[in-house]
Structure formats: C-alpha cells, structure tokens
mmCIF file of C-alpha atoms and ligand atoms in Angstrom:
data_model
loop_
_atom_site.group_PDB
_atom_site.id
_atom_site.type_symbol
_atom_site.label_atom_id
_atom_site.label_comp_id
_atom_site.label_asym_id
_atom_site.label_seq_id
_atom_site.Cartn_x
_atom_site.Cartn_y
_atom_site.Cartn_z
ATOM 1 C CA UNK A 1 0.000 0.000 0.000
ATOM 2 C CA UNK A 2 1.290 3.379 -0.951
ATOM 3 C CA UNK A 3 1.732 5.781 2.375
ATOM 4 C CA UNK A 4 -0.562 8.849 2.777
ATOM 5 C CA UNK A 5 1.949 12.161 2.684
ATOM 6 C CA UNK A 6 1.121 15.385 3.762
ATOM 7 C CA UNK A 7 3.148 18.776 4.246
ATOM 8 C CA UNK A 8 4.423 18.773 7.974
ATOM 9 C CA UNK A 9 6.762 20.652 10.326
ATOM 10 C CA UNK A 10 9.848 19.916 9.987
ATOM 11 C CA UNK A 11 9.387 17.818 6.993
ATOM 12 C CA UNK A 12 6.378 15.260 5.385
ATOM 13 C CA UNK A 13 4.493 12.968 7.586
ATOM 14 C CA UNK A 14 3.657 10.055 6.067
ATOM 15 C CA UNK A 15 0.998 7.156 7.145
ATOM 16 C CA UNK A 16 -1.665 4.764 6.166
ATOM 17 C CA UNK A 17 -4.804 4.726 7.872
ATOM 18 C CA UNK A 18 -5.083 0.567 8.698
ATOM 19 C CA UNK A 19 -2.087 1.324 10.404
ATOM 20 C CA UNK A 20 -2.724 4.577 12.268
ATOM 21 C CA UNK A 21 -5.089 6.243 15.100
ATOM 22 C CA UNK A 22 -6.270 9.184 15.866
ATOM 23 C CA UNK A 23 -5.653 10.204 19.719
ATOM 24 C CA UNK A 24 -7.954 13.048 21.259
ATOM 25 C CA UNK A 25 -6.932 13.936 24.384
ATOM 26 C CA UNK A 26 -8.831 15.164 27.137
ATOM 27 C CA UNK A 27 -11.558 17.070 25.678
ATOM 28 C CA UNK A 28 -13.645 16.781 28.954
ATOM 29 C CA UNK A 29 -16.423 18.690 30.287
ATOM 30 C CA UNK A 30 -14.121 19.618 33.583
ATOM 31 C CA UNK A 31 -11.496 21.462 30.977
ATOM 32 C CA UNK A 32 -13.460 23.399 27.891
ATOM 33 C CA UNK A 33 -16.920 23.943 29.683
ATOM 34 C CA UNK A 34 -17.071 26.803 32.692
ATOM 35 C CA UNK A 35 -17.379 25.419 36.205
ATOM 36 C CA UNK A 36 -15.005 22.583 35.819
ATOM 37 C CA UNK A 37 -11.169 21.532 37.261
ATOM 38 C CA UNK A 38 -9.712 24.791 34.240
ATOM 39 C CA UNK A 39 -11.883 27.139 35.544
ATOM 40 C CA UNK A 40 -11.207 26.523 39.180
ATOM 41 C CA UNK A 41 -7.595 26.809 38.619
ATOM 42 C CA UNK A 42 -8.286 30.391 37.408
ATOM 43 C CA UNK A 43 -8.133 30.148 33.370
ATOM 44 C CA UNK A 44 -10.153 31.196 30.599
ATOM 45 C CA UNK A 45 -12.046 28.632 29.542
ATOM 46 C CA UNK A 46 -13.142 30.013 26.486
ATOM 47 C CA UNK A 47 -9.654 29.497 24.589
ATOM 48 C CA UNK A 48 -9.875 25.845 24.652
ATOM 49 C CA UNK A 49 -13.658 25.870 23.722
ATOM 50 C CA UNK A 50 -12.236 27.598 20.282
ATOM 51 C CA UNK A 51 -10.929 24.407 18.869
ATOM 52 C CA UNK A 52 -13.791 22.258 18.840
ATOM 53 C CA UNK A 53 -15.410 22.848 15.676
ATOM 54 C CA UNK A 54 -11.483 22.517 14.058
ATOM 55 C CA UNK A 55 -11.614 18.646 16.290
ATOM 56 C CA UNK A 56 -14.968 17.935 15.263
ATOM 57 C CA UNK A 57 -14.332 18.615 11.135
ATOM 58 C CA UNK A 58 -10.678 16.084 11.852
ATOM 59 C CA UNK A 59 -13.010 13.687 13.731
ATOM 60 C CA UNK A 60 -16.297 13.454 11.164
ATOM 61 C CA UNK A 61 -13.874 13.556 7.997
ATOM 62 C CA UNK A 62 -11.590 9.897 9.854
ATOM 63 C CA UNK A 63 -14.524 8.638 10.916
ATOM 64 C CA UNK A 64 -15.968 8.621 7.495
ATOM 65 C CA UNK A 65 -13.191 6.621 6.265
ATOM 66 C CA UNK A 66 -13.391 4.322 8.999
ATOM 67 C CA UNK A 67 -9.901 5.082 10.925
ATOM 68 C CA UNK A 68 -9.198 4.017 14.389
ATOM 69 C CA UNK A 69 -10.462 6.428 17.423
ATOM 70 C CA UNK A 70 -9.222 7.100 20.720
ATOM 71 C CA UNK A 71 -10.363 9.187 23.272
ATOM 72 C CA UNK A 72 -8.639 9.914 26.659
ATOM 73 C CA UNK A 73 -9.743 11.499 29.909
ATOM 74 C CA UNK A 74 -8.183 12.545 32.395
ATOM 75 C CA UNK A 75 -10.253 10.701 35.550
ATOM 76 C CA UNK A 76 -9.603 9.408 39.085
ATOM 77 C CA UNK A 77 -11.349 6.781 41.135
ATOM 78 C CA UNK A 78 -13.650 7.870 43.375
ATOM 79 C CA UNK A 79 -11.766 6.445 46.280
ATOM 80 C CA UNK A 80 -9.006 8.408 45.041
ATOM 81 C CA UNK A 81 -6.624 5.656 45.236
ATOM 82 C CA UNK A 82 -4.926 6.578 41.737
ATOM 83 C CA UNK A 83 -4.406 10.520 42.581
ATOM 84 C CA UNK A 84 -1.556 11.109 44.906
ATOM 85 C CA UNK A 85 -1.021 13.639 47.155
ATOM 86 C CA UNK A 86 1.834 15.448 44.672
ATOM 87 C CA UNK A 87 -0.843 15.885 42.238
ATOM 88 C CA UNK A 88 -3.969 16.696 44.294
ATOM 89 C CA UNK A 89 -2.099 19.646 46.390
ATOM 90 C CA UNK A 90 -0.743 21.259 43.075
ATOM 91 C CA UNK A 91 -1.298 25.041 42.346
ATOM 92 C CA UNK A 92 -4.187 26.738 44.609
ATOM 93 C CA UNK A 93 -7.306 25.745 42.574
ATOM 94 C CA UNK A 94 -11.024 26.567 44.332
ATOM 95 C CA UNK A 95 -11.809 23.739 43.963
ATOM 96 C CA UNK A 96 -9.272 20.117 44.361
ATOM 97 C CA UNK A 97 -9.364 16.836 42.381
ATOM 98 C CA UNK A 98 -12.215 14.773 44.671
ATOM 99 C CA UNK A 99 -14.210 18.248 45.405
ATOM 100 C CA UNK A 100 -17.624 18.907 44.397
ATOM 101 C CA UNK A 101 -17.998 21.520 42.105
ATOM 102 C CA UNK A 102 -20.999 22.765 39.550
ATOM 103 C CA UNK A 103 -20.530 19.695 37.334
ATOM 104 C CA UNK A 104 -19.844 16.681 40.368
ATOM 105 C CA UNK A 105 -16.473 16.081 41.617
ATOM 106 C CA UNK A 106 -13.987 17.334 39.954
ATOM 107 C CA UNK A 107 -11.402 14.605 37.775
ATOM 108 C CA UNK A 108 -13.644 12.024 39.188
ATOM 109 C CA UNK A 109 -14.944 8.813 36.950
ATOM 110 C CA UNK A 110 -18.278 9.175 35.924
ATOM 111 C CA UNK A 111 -18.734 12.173 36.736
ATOM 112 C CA UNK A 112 -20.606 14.498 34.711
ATOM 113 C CA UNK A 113 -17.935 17.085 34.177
ATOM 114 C CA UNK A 114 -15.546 14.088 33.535
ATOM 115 C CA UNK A 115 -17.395 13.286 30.201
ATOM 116 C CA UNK A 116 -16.272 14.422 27.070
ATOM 117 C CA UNK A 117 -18.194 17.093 25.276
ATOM 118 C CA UNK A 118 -21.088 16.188 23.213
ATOM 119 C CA UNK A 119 -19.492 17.801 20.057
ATOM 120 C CA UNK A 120 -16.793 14.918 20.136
ATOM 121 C CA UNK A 121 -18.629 12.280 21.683
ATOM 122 C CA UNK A 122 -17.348 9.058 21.569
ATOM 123 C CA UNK A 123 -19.341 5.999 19.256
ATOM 124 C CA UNK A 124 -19.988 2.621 20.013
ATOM 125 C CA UNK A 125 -16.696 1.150 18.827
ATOM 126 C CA UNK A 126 -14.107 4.045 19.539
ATOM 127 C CA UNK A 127 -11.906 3.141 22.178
ATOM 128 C CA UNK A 128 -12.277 6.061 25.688
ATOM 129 C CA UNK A 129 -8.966 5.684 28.018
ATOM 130 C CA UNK A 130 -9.658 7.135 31.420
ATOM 131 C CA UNK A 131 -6.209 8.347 32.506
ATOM 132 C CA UNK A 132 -5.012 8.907 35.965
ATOM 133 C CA UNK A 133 -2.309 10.866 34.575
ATOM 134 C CA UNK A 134 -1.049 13.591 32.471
ATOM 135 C CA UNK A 135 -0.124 11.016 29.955
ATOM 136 C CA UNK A 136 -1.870 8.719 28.171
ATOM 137 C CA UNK A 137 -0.187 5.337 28.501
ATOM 138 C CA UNK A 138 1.159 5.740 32.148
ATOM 139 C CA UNK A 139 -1.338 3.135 33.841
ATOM 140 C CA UNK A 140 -3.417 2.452 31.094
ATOM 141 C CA UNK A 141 -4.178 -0.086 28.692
ATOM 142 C CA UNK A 142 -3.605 1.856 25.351
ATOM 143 C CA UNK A 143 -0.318 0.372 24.526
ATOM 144 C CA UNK A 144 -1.560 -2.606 24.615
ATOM 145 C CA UNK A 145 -5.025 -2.201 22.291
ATOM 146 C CA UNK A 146 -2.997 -0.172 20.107
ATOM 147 C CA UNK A 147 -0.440 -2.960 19.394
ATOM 148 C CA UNK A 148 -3.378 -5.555 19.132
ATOM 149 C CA UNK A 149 -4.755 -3.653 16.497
ATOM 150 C CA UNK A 150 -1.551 -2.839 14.543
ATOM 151 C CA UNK A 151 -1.493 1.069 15.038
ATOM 152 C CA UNK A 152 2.129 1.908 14.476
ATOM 153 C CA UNK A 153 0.745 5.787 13.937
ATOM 154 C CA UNK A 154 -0.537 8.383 15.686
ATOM 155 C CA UNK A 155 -2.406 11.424 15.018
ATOM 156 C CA UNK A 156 -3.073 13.957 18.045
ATOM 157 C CA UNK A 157 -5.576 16.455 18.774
ATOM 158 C CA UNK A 158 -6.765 17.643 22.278
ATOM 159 C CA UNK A 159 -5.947 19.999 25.349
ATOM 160 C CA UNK A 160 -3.853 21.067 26.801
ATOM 161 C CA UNK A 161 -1.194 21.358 24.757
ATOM 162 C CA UNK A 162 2.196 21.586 26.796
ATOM 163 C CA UNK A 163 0.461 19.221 29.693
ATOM 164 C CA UNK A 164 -1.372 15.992 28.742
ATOM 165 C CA UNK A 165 -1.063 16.488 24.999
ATOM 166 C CA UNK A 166 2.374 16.906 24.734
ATOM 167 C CA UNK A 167 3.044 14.794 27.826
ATOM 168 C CA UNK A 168 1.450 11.976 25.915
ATOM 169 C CA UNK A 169 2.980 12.563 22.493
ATOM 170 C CA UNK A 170 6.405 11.963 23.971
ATOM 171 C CA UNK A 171 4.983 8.499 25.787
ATOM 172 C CA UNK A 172 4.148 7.506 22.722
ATOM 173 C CA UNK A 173 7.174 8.821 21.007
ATOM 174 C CA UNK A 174 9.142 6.390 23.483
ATOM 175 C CA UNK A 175 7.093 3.431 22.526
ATOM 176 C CA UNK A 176 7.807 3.660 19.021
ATOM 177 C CA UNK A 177 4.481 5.817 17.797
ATOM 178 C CA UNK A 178 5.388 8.361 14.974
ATOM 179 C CA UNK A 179 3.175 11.390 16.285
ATOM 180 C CA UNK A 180 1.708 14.204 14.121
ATOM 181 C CA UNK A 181 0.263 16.542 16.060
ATOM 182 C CA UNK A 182 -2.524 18.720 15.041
ATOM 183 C CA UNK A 183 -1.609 22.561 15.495
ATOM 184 C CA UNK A 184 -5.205 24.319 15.053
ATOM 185 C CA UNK A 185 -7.229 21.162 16.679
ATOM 186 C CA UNK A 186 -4.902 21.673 20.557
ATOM 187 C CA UNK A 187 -5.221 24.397 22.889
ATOM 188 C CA UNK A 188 -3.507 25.436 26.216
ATOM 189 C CA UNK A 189 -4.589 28.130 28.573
ATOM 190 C CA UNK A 190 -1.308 29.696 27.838
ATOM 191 C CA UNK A 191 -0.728 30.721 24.222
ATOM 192 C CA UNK A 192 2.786 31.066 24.299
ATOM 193 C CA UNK A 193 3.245 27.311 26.205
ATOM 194 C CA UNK A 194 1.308 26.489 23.066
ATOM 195 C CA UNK A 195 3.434 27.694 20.824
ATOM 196 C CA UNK A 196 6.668 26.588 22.229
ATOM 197 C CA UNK A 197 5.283 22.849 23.515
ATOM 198 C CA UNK A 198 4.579 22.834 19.136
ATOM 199 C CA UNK A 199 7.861 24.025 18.261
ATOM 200 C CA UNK A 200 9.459 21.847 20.580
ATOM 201 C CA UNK A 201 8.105 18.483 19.578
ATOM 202 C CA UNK A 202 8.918 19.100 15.961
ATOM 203 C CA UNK A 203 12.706 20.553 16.618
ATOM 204 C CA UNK A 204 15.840 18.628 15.824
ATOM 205 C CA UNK A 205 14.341 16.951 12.908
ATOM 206 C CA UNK A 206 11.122 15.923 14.897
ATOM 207 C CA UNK A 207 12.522 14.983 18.010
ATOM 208 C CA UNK A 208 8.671 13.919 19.569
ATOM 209 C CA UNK A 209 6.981 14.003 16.350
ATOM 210 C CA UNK A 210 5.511 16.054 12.941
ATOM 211 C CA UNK A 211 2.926 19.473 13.353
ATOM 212 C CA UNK A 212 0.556 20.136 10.853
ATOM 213 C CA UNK A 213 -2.735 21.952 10.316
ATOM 214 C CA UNK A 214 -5.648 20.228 10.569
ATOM 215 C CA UNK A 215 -6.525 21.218 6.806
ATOM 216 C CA UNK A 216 -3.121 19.919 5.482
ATOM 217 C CA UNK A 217 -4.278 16.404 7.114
ATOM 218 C CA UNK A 218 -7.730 16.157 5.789
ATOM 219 C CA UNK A 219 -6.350 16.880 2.451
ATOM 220 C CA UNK A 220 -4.638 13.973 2.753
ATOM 221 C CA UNK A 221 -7.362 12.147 3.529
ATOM 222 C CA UNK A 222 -9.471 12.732 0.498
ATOM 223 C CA UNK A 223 -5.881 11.852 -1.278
ATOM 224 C CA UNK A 224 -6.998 8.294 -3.898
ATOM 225 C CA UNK A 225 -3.714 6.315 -1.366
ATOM 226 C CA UNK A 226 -5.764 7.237 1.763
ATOM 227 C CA UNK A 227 -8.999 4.925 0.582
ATOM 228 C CA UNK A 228 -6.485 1.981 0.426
ATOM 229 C CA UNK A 229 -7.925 0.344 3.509
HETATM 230 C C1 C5J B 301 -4.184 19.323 32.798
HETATM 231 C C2 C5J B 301 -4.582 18.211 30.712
HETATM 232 N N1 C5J B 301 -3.932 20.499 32.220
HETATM 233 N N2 C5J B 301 -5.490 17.471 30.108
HETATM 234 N N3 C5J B 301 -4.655 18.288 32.063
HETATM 235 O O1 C5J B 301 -4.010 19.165 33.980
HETATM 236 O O2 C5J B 301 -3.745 18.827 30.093
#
C-alpha cells in the first residue's frame, strides 16, 4: 500500500490509515466547559472551547473513512486511590481533584464534568482511556489495544497542549508511535506554552513528532492512497 503524505513541520508525515489512530486527548467537560477543574484553577475557559469545531471537522472527515479512534480522559477513582497527594495539592485551585464543584467532583470517573463534550462524543466502537495521569499510557491499557490492532501511527488532537497532549505525544514517542500533532485542533490556557510545547516536539528533525494543520491532514485524507484500507 502506498503511504498517505502530507506537508508537515519539519518535513512530510507520512501514514496509512489501517495502520494509524487518531488520539484526542482530554476534551472533557471539567477542561473546555465553565465550572469545571480549568476554571477553578483560574483560566479562561473560552480558549480551549475555540478548537472544537477545528476537532470535530478532523473527527467526522476519519470517521468517514473508517480510521481508528481514541479518546482519553483525564479521571480518578472515586476512592481516590490513583491521585496522589503530589498531584492533588498542586497550584491553589477553588476547587481540588475529589471536590464537588458545579458539574460533580472534579477529575472524578463518571462524573458528569468528567465526560467528554457532546461535540466529540465518543461511538460505540471508539476506544475512551480514562487516565489517571497527564499522559496517556502511564497506567493504562492503550499500549496494549494499540499494538493488538496494529497502530504503528498516531495522530493527536486535544488539550492542553504543553500538559497531557504533549506529555502523551512523547509516551508515545518512546514506545515507538510516529506522532503528528494537530496545530489548530490543541489548545492550552497559555498561548505562548502552546506555541513553544509545538515548536518543541517538531525541533531537531522531529525529536517527539511532525505538526501540521488540521486542513493539510484532511487533504490527505481525500488523497486516492488514503482509501487503500
Ligand atoms: C491538565 C490536561 N492540564 N489534560 N490536564 O491538567 O492537560
């Protein structure tokens, strides 16, 4: 099978889609929506909330050509057996990892700020990774289901940025994933963390893995090589 190209930073991605998933991290309730775990830790919620109609045009055009979906969240027990102290006492949020807040307990499982927003829903079939970390293999089972089903590629999209996207990009990186990652469809609550957590994972000849724009990818897509399932 010929590979799909496209035009990347710092130089052409290439992929098929048997062989590749796409990876959307985080895009819970508790981070894009207002009264959830961003909020209470004093951000503008509003800047994340900007990328979902980019994400949802990524996630309609792979889903139509049947490619692989994952979706992660970021969610703790309720016992809070999988959230340690060094990560509940971070920073000086109103509200802590475990608290109640305006959309049930903050980071917790089944929750309802812990779902993922009904724009980018997950289907019957797509694979949803609740992660008690930043990244998205640490004490998971993705590795795992992504080697069962022969994924050797991965495409990222998801907040935030320089935290659990980027955190999870070089996880993957490590495991032997080449990454693109998605520059219009991720968002951080920092612009310029943004910008430099993108610049840095495509440096030294794409040290963590290729950037490119969401409309350079679903070119590709619609490319004749891409249908070769
Ligand atoms: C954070 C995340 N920011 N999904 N989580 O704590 O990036």
């Amino acid at each position: 099978m010929t590979p799909t190209k496209l035009d990347a930073n710092p130089f052409p991605y290439e992929f098929d889609v048997a062989h590749t998933a796409l990876v959307i991290i985080d895009m819970q309730r508790d981070f894009i929506e207002p009264g959830g775990f961003g909020e209470s830790l004093g951000n503008d919620v509003a800047l994340l909330a900007a990328i979902v109609p980019a994400c949802q045009a990524v996630l309609q055009s792979w889903r139509g050509i049947g490619g692989l979906v994952v979706h992660t969240r970021e969610a703790h027990r309720a016992d809070l057996s999988d959230c340690p102290p060094a990560k509940r006492n971070r920073g000086n949020p109103s509200l802590r990892i475990g608290d109640e807040g305006p959309m049930g307990r903050i980071l917790v499982a089944d929750e309802p700020g812990n779902q993922i927003i009904p724009a980018l829903a997950p289907t019957p079939g797509e694979i949803v990774i609740d992660k008690p970390g930043k990244g998205a293999f640490y004490a998971t089972p993705l590795h795992d289901l992504l080697q069962r089903a022969g994924i050797t590629h991965l495409v990222f999209m998801g907040v935030t940025t320089e935290v659990c996207v980027q955190t999870s990009m070089r996880e993957a990186n490590d495991r032997g994933y080449d990454c693109l990652l998605l520059e219009d469809c991720t968002e951080s609550y920092f612009p310029a963390f943004k910008q430099s957590a993108v610049d840095m994972m495509c440096a030294q000849g794409a040290i963590v893995g290729w950037t490119a724009a969401s409309s350079q990818f679903m070119s590709a897509l619609v490319a004749p090589d891409a249908a070769q399932r």
